[in-house]
Coordinates of C-alpha atoms and ligand atoms in Angstrom, one line a residue:
X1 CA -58.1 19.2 -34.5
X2 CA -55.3 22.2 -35.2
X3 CA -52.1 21.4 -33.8
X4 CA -50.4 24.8 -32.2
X5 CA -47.0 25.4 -31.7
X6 CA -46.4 26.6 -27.8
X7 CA -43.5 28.0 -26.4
X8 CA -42.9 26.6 -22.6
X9 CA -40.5 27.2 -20.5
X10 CA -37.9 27.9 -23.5
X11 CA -39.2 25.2 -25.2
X12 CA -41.3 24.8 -28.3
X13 CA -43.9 22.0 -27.8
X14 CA -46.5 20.9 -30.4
X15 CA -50.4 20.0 -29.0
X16 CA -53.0 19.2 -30.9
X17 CA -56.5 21.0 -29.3
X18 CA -59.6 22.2 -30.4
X19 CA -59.2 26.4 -30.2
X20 CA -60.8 27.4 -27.2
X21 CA -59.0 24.9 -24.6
X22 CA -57.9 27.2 -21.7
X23 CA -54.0 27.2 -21.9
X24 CA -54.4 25.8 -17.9
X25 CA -55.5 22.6 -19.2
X26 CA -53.6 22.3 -22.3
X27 CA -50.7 22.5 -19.3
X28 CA -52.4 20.0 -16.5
X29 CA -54.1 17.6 -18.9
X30 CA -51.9 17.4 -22.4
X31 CA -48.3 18.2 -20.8
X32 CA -48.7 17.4 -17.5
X33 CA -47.5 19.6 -16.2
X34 CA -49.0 20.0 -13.0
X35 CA -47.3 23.1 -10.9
X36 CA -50.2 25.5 -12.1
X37 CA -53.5 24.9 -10.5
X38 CA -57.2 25.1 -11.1
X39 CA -59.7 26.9 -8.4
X40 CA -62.2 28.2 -9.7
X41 CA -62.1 28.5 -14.1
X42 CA -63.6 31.8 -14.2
X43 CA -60.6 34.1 -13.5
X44 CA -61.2 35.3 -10.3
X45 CA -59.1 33.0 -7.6
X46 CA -55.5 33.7 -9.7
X47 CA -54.4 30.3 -8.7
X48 CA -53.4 29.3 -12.4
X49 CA -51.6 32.4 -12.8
X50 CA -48.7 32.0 -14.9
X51 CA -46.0 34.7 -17.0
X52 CA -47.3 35.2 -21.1
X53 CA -44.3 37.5 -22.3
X54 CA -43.4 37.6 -18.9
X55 CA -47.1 39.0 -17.8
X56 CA -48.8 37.8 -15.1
X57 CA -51.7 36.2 -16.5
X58 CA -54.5 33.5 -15.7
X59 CA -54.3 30.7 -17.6
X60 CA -57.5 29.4 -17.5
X61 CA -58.4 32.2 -19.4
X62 CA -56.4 31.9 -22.3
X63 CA -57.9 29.9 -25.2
X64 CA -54.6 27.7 -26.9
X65 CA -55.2 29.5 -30.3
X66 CA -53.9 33.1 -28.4
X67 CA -51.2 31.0 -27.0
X68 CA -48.9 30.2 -29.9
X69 CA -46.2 32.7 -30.8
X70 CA -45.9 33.8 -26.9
X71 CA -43.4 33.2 -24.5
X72 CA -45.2 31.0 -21.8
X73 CA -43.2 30.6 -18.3
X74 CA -44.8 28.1 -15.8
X75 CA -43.5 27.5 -12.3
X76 CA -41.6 24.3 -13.3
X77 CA -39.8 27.0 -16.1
X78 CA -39.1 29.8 -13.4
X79 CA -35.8 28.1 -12.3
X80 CA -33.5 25.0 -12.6
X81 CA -33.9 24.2 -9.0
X82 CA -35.9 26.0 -7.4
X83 CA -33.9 28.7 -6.9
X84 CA -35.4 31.8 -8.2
X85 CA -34.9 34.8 -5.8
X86 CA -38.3 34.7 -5.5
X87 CA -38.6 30.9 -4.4
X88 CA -35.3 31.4 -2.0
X89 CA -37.4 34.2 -0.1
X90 CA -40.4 32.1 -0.4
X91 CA -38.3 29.7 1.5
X92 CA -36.7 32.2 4.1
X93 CA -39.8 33.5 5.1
X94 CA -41.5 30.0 4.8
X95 CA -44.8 31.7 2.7
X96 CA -47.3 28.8 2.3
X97 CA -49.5 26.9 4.5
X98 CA -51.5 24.4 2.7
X99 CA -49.6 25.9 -0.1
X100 CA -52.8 25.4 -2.9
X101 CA -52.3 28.7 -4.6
X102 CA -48.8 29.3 -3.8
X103 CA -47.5 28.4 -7.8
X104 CA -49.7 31.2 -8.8
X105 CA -48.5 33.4 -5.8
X106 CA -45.0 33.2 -6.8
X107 CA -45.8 33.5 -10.4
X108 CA -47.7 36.8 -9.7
X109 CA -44.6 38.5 -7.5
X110 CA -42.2 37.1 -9.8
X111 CA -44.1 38.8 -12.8
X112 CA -44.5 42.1 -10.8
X113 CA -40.7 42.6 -9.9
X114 CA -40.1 42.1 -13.3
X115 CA -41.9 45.2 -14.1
X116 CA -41.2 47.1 -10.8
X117 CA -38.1 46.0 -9.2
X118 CA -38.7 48.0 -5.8
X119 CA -42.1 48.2 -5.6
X120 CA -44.0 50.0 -2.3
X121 CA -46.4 48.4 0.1
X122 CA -49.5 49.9 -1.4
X123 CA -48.3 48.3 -4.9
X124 CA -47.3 44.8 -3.6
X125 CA -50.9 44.7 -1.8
X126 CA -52.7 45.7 -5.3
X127 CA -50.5 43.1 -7.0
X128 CA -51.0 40.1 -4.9
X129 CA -55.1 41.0 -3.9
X130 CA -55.3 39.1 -7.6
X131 CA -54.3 36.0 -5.9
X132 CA -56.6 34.4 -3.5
X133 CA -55.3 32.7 -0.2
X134 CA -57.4 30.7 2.1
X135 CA -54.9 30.1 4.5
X136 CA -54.2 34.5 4.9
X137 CA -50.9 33.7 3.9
X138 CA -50.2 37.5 2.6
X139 CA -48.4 39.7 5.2
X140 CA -45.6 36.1 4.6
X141 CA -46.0 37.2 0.9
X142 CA -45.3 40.8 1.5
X143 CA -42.3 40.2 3.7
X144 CA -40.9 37.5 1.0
X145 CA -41.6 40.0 -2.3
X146 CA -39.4 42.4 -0.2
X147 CA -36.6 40.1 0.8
X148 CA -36.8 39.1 -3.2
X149 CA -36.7 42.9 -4.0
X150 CA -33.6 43.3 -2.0
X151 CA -31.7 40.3 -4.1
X152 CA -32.7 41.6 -7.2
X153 CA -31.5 44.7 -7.1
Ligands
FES201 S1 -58.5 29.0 -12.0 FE1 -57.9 30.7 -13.2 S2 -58.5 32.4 -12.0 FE2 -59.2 30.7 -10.8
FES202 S1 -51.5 28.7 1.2 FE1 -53.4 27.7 1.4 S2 -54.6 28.8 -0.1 FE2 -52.8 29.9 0.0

């Protein structure tokens, strides 16, 4: 099997993989590294949503091979301690309820501030409809994304 060089959360890791294993298990099974989840492996619930070259961007369907060479930031990368102005107003506003797809929540917001620091309503709703939530979670999201907008700035 090849053996890829990944870039993770500022570090450079080597896996050996066969080509097409989806960058979401490459993370969960290989490196354990747990913080992104799987739902449903067809790109359509967002919940392994992670930042390639600081886009938002599902990880389950990325093959390893398009992996190497890109700057890959999982939720355990975002911040030392948990203290990304993103994860303090996902705190303030206390966001999740079973809290599932909430990695991939926070991923997605923190990916589309990065891009559009003051972004409007209609914008944040297009952004985060890519992110299922069971639990309805997203007018907390929306307050939270503007709180973060606020620190950023
Ligand atoms: S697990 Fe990737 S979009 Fe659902
Ligand atoms: S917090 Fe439960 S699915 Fe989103």
């Amino acid at each position: 099997m090849p053996v890829y060089n990944l870039s993770i959360n500022g570090k450079t890791t080597s896996v050996t993989a066969v080509a097409d294993m989806p960058l979401l298990w490459v993370l969960r099974d290989l490196l354990h590294l747990r913080g992104t989840k799987y739902g449903c492996g067809l790109g359509i619930c967002g919940s392994c949503t992670l930042m390639v070259d600081g886009k938002a961007t599902q990880s389950c369907l990325l093959p390893i091979s398009l992996a190497e060479g890109k700057q890959i930031t999982t939720i355990e990368g975002l911040s030392a301690d948990g203290d990304h102005p993103v994860q303090e107003a996902w705190k303030a506003v206390h966001v999740p309820q079973c809290g599932y797809c909430q990695s991939g929540q926070i991923m997605q917001a923190t990916a589309l501030l990065a891009a559009n620091p003051n972004p409007k309503e209609n914008e944040i709703e297009e952004s985060m409809s890519k992110i299922l939530c069971r639990c309805g979670t997203y007018p907390r999201i929306k307050k939270a994304i503007a709180l973060a907008a606020k620190k950023i700035q």
